[in-house]
Coordinates of C-alpha atoms and ligand atoms in Angstrom, one line a residue:
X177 CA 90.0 56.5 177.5
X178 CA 88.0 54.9 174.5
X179 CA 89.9 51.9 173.1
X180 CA 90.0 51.4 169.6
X181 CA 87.4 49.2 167.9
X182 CA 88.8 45.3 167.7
X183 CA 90.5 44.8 164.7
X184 CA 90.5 48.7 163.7
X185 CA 94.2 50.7 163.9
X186 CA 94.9 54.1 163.7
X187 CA 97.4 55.0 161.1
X188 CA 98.8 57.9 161.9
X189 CA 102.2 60.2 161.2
X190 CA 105.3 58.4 159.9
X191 CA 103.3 55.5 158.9
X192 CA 100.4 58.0 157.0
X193 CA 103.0 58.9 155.2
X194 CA 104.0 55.6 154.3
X195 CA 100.6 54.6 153.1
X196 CA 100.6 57.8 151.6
X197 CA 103.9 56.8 149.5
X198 CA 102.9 53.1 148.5
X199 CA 98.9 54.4 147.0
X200 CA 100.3 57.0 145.4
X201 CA 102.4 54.8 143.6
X202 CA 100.4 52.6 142.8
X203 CA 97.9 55.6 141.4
X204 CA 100.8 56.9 139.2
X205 CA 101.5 53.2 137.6
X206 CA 97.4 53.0 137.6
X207 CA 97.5 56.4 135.5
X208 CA 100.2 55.2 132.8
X209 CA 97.7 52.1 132.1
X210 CA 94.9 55.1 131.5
X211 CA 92.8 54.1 134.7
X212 CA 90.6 56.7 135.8
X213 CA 89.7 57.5 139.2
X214 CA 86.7 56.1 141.0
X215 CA 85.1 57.1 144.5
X216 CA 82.3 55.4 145.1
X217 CA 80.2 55.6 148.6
X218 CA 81.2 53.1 151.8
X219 CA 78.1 52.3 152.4
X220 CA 76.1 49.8 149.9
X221 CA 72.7 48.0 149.6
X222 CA 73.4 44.5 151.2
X223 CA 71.7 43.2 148.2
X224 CA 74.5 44.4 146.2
X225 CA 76.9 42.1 147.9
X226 CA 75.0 39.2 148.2
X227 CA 74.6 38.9 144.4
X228 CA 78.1 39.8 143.4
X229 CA 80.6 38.7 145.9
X230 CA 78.2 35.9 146.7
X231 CA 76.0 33.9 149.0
X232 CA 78.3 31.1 149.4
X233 CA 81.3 33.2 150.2
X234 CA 82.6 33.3 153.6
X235 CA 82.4 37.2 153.2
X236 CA 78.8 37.4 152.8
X237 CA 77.5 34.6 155.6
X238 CA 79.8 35.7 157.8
X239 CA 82.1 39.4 157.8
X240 CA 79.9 41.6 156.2
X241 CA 79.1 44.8 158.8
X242 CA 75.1 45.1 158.2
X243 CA 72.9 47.6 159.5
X244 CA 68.8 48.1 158.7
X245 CA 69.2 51.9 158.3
X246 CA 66.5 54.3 159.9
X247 CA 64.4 53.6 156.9
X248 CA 64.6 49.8 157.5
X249 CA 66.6 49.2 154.6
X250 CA 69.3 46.8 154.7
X251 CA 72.9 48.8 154.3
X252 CA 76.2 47.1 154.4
X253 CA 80.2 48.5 155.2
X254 CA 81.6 48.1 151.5
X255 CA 83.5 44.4 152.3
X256 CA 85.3 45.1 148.9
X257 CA 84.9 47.7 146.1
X258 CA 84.7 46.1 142.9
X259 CA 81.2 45.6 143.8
X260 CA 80.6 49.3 144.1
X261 CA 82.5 50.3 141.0
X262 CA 81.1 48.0 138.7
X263 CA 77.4 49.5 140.0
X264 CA 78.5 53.1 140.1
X265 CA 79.5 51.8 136.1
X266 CA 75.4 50.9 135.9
X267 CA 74.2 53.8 137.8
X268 CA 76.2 56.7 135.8
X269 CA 75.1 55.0 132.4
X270 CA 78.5 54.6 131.1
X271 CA 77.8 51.3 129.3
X272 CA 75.6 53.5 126.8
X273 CA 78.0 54.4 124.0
X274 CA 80.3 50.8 124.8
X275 CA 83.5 53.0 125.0
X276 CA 85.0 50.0 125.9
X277 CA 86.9 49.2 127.9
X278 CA 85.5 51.6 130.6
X279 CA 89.0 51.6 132.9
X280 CA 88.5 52.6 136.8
X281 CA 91.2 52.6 139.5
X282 CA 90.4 53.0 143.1
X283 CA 92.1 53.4 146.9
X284 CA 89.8 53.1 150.2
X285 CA 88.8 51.6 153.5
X286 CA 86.8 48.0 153.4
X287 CA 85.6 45.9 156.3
X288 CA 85.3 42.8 157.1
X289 CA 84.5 41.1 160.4
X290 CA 87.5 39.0 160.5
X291 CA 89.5 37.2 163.4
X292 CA 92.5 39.9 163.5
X293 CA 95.7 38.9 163.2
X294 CA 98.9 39.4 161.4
X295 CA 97.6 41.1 158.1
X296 CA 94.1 40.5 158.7
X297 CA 92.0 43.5 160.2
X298 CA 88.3 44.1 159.9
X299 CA 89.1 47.7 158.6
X300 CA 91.4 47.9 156.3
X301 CA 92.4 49.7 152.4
X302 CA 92.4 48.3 149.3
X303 CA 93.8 50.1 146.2
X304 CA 92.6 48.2 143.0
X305 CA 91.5 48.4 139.2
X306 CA 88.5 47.2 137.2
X307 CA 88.9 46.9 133.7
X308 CA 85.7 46.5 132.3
X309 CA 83.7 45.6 128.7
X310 CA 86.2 43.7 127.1
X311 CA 87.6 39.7 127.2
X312 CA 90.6 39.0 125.4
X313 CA 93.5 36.7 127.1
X314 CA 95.5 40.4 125.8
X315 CA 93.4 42.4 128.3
X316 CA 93.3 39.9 131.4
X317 CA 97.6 39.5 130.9
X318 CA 98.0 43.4 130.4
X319 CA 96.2 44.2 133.9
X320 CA 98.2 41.4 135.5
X321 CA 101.0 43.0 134.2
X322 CA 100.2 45.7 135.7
X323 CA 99.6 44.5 139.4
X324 CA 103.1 42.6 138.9
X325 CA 104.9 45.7 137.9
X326 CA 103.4 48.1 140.7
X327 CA 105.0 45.3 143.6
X328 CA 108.1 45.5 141.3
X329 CA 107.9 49.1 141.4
X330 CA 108.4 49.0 145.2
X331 CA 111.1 46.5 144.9
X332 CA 109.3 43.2 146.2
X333 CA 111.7 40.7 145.2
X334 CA 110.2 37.3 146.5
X335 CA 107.1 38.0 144.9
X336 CA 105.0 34.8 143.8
X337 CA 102.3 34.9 141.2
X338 CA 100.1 32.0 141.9
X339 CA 97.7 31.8 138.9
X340 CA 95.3 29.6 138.0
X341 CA 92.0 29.3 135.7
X342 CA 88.4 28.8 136.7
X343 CA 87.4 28.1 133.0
X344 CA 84.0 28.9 132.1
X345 CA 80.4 28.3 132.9
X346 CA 80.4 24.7 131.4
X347 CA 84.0 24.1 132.8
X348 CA 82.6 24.9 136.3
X349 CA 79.4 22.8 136.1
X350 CA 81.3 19.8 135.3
X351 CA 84.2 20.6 137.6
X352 CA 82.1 21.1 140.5
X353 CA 80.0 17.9 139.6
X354 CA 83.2 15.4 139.9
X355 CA 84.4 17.4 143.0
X356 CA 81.4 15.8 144.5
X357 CA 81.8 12.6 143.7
X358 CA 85.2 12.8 144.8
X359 CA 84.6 14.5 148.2
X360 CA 81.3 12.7 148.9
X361 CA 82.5 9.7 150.7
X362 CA 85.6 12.0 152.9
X363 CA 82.8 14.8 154.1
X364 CA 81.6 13.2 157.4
X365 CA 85.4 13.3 158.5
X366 CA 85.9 16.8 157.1
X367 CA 85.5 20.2 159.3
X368 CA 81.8 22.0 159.6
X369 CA 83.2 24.7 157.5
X370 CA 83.9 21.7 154.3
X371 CA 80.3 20.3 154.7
X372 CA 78.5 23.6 154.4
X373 CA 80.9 24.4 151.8
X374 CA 79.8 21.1 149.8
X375 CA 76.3 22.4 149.6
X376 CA 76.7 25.9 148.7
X377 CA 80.1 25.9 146.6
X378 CA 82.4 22.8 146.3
X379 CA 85.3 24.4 144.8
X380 CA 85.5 26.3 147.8
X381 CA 86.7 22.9 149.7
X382 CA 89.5 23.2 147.9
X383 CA 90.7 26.7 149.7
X384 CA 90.0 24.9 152.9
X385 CA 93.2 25.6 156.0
X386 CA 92.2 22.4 157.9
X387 CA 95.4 20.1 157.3
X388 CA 93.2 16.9 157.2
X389 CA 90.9 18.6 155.2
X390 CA 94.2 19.7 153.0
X391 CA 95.5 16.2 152.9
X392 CA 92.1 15.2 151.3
X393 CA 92.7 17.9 149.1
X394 CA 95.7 16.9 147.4
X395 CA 93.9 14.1 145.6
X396 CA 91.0 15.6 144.5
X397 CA 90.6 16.0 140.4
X398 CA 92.0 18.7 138.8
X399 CA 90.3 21.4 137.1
X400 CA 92.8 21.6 133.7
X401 CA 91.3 18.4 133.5
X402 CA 87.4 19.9 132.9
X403 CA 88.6 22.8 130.8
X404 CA 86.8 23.2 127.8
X405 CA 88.8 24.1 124.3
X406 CA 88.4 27.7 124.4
X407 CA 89.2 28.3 128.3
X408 CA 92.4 26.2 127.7
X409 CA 93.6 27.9 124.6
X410 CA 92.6 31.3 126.7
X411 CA 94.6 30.6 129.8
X412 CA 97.8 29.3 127.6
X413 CA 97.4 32.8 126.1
X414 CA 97.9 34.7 129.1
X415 CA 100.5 32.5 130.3
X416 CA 102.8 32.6 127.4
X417 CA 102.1 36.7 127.1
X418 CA 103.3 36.5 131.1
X419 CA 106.1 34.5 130.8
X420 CA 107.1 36.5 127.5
X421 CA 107.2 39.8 130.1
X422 CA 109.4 37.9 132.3
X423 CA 106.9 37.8 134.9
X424 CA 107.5 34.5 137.0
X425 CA 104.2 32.4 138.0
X426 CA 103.3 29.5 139.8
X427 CA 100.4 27.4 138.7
X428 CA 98.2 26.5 141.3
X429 CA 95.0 24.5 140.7
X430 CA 93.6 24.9 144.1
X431 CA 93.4 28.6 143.7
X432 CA 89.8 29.5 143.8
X433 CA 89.6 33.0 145.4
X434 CA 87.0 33.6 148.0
X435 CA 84.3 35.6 145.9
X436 CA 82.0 34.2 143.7
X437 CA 82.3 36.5 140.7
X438 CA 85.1 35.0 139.1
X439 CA 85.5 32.9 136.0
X440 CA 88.3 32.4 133.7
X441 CA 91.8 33.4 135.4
X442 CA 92.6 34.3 138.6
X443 CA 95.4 34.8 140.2
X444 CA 96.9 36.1 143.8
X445 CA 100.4 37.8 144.4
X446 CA 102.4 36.5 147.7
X447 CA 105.4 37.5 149.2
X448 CA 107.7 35.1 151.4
X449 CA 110.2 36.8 153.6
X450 CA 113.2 35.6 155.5
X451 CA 111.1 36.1 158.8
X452 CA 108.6 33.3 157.3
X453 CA 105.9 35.6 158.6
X454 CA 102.9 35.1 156.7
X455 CA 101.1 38.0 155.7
X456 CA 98.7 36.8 153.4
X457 CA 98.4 37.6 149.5
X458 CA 99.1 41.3 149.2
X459 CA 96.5 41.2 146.1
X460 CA 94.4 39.1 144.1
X461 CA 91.7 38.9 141.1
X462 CA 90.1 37.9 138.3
X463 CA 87.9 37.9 135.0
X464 CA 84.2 38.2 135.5
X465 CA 81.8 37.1 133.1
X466 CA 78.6 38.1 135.1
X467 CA 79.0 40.7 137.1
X468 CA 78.4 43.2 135.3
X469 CA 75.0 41.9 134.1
X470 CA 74.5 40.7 137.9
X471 CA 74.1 44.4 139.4
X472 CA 72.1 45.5 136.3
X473 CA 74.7 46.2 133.1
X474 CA 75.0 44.5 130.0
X475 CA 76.6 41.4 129.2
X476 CA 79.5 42.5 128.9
X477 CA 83.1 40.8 131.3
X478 CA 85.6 42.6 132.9
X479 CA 88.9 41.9 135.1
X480 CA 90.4 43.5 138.2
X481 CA 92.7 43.0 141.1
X482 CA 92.9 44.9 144.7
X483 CA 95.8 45.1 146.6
X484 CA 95.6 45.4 150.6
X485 CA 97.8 48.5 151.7
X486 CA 98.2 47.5 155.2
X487 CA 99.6 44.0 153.9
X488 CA 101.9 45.9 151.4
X489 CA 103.0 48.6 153.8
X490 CA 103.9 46.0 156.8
X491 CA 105.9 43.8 154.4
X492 CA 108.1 46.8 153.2
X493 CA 108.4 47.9 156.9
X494 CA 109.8 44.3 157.3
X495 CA 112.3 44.6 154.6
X496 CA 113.5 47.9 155.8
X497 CA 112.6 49.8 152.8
X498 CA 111.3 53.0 153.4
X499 CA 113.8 55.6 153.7
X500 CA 114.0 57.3 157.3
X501 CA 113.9 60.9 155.9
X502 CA 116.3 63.6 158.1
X503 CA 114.6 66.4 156.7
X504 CA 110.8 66.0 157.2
X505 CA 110.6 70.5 157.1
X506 CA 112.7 73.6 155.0
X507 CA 112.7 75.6 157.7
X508 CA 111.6 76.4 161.0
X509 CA 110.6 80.4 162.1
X510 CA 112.1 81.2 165.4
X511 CA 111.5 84.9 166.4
X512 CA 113.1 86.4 169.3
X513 CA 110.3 88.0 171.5
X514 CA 106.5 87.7 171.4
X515 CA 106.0 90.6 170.0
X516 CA 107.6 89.8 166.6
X517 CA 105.3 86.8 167.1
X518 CA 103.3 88.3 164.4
X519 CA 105.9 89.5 162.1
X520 CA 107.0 85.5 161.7
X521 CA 103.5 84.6 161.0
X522 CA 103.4 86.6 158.1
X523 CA 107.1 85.4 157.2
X524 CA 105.6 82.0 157.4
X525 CA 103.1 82.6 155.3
X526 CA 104.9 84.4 152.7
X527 CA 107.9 81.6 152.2
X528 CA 104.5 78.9 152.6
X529 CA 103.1 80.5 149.5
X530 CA 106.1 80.3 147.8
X531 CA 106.1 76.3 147.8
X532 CA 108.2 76.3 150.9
X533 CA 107.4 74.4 154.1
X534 CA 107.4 75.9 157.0
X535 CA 106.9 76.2 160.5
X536 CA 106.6 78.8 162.7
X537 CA 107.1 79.1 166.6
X538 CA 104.6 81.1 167.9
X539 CA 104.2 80.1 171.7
X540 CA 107.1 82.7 173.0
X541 CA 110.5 80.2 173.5
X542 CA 113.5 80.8 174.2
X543 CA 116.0 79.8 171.9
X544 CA 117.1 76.4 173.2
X545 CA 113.8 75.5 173.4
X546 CA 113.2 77.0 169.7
X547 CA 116.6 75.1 168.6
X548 CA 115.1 71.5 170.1
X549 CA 112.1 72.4 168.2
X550 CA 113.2 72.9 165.2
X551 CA 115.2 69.8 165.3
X552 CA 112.5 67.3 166.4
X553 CA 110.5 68.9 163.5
X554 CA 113.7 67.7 161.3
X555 CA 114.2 71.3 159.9
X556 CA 116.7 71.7 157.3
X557 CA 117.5 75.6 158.3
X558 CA 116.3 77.6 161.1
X559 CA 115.6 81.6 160.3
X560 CA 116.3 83.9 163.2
X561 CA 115.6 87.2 164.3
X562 CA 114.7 90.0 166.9
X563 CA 113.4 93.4 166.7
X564 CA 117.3 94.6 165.5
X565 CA 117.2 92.1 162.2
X566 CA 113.6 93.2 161.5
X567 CA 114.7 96.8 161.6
X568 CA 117.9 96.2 159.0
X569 CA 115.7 93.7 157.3
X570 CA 117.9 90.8 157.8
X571 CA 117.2 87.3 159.5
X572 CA 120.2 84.8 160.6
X573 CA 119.5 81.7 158.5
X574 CA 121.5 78.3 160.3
X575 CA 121.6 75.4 158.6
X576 CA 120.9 72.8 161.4
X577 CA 122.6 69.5 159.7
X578 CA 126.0 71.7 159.1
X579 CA 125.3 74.2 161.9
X580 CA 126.8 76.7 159.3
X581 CA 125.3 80.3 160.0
X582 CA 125.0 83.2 157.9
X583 CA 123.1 86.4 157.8
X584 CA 120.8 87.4 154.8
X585 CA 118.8 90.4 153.7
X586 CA 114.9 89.7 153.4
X587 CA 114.7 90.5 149.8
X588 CA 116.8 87.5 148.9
X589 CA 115.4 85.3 151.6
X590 CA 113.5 83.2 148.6
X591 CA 116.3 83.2 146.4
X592 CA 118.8 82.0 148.9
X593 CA 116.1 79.2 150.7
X594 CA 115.8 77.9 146.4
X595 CA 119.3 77.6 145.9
X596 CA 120.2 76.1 148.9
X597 CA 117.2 73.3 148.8
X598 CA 118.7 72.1 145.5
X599 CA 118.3 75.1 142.9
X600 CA 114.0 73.8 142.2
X601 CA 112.1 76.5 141.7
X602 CA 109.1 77.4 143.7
X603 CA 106.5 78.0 140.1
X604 CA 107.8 74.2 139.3
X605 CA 108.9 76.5 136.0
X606 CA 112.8 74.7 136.3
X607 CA 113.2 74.9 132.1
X608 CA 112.6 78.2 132.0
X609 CA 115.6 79.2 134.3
X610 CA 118.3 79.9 131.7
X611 CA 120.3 82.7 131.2
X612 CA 118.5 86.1 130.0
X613 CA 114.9 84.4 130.6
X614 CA 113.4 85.4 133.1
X615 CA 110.6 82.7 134.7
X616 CA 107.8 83.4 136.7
X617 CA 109.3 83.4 139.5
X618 CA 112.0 86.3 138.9
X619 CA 114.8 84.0 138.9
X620 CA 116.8 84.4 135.4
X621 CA 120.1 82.1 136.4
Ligands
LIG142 P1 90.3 39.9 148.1 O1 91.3 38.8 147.8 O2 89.2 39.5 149.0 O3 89.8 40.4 146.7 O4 91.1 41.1 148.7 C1 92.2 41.7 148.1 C2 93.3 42.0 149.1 O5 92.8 42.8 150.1 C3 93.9 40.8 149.7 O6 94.8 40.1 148.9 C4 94.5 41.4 150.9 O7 95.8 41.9 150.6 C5 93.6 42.5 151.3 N1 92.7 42.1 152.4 C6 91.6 41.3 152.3 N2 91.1 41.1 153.6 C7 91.9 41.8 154.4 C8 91.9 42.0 155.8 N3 90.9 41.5 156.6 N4 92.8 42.8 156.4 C9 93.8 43.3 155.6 N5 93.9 43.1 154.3 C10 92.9 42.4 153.7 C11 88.9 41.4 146.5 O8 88.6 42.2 147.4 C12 88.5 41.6 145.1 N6 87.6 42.8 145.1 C13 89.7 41.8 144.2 C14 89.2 42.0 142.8 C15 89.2 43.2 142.1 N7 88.8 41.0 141.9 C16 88.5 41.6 140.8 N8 88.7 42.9 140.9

């Protein structure tokens, strides 16, 4: 027995499905916005990550999963994949012609070497967008919009938008200098974490969990304070285009995100449930001025944001909200007698190629093992027959919900299984069945 890696799960049948359910959805909303899919390798230069998500980020000193590769180069496990796509955006050229802005969506595994616990594991999926060439408060509020709407899509109804703005470069200079002068005198009674944190990134103090270290917090200035003109005006922008979408936000100046890319808005969407049960933010992101330019593009900015499945999919499990399906299969093959083992195989086949699914038994049961079967498998009908229905050309078809049984020649075996699964037709050709037209599929009613 090999136990599974610390903080790794397997996610597996009912639950696959489930994740299967919330990124597709998420890849349909994605697709009305014009996002584009992006698949870009797991593995990464380490360099990569250093530069982008940062050197002062808890991610980079202390999760990321590096490895010096049999060629003794430095390779890391993708801790996040905006990273990636912004340099697969470098390495495919497609700043050239500025066809901006270049939009990319994205679903797949990250790691992080994390203390695992509720939401938090070191292998987990993201799905997320990068929208990238353009900065205009438009742009930043229309892919917010769009994160909002996919939770809303899924029917999260506590759903929290914290938001807040990191301004820009000059902002953040003189931000970070008067966090210094305010946390200066409180760091020898802060935690270790706080006092590296003052050296490498002080706004980071201000995401610190230690509740001393949060009461010290509370007082510390305030960046709207240190926003220049245009980073104020910016941020009102997005704010007033949110609210005017009905999208409910909570300001929250001590929002700074734990990657060093940002600047201007960022933002993070939380749920709270009744169980109080804290998950974590489902998603979060931001506008990027440097980014691009850091791994080797243009000057150009971008925004994104990346939901984590597993966080999205446990809070909907909490709430009940996936839908316990009783028919998981359209019918399950049960042939009386090995030797028209064969003879269902091909049945199988046929009804599988006509959009049908199917499953056959081919392991020589009886029928109340066959019936148990097919009912574990959640079968809607079960088709039946021996050597006598082959030879009239006939199966017994049962609907297991109703228990209903009737008998039906071969020829209208498709036919029949159509109607019965709600009249859709198995070319996906459903216009074209009117009267006197005959569709692809032979049906004409
Ligand atoms: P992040 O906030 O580090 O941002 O991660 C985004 C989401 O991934 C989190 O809100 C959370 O739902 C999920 N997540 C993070 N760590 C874990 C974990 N250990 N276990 C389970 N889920 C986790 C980013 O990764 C940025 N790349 C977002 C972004 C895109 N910014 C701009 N564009």
């Amino acid at each position: 027995m090999f136990n599974l890696v610390k903080g790794t799960h397997d996610v597996i049948l009912n639950e696959a499905d489930k994740y299967s359910f919330v990124e597709n959805m998420f890849i349909d909303i994605a697709r009305r916005y014009n996002y584009k899919e992006f698949r870009t390798p797991i593995i990464e230069y380490s360099e990569l990550f250093s530069r982008s998500v940062g050197d002062s980020s808890d991610i980079v000193r202390k999760e990321m999963y590096t490895f010096l590769d049999k060629g003794n180069r430095s390779i890391t496990l993708r801790p996040e994949l905006t990273a990636g796509i912004i340099r697969s955006m470098v390495t495919n050229k497609l700043f050239v012609n500025q066809d901006y802005p270049i939009k990319a969506f994205y679903v797949g595994p990250c790691f992080r070497y994390e203390r695992p616990q509720t939401g938090r594991y070191r292998q987990f999926n993201q799905f997320g967008v990068e929208c990238v060439g353009v900065s205009t408060p438009l742009r930043d509020a229309e892919v917010i919009l769009l994160g909002y709407k996919a939770l809303k899509k899924l029917n999260f109804e506590n759903l929290t938008l914290k938001i807040n703005t990191l301004g820009d470069e000059e902002t953040r200079t003189n931000y970070k200098n008067a966090l210094k002068e305010y946390f200066k005198p409180y760091l020898e009674t802060m935690c270790d974490d706080c006092k590296s944190r003052f050296e490498l990134n002080v706004l980071r103090i201000l995401d610190c969990k230690v509740p001393s270290d949060q009461e010290i917090v509370k007082n510390a200035p305030k960046i709207t304070d240190y926003l220049s003109e245009t980073a104020k005006t910016n941020f009102k922008e997005i704010l007033r285009i949110l609210e005017k979408n009905n999208v409910k936000y909570e300001l929250d100046y001590n929002l700074v995100r734990g990657l060093d890319y940002y600047s201007g808005v960022v933002f993070e969407f939380h749920y709270k449930g009744e169980s109080n049960k804290d998950f974590g933010a489902l998603g979060g992101g931001g506008h990027y001025n440097n980014l691009v330019k850091e791994v080797g593009g243009p000057e150009v900015e971008g925004i994104g944001f990346s939901f984590g499945i597993e966080r999205v999919v446990s809070i909907l499990n909490e709430l009940d909200a996936f839908e316990d399906s009783q028919i998981e299969l359209h019918a399950y093959i049960m042939p009386i007698g090995e030797e028209n083992q064969e003879y269902a195989l091909n049945l199988a086949e046929e009804l599988r190629d006509n959009g049908f699914e199917i499953d056959v038994s081919l392991e020589n049961k009886g029928m109340s093992q066959m019936f148990k079967k097919a009912t574990r498998r959640k079968a809607l009908y079960a088709i039946i027959f021996g050597e006598n229905e082959i030879q009239n050309n006939e199966f017994g078809l049962k609907n297991l919900l109703t228990e209903e049984q009737i008998t039906i020649k071969k020829e209208e075996l498709i036919d029949v299984l159509t109607k019965l699964l709600g009249g859709g037709c198995s070319c996906d050709h459903d216009h074209d069945h009117e009267e006197g037209h005959e569709c692809c599929c032979k049906r004409s009613d």
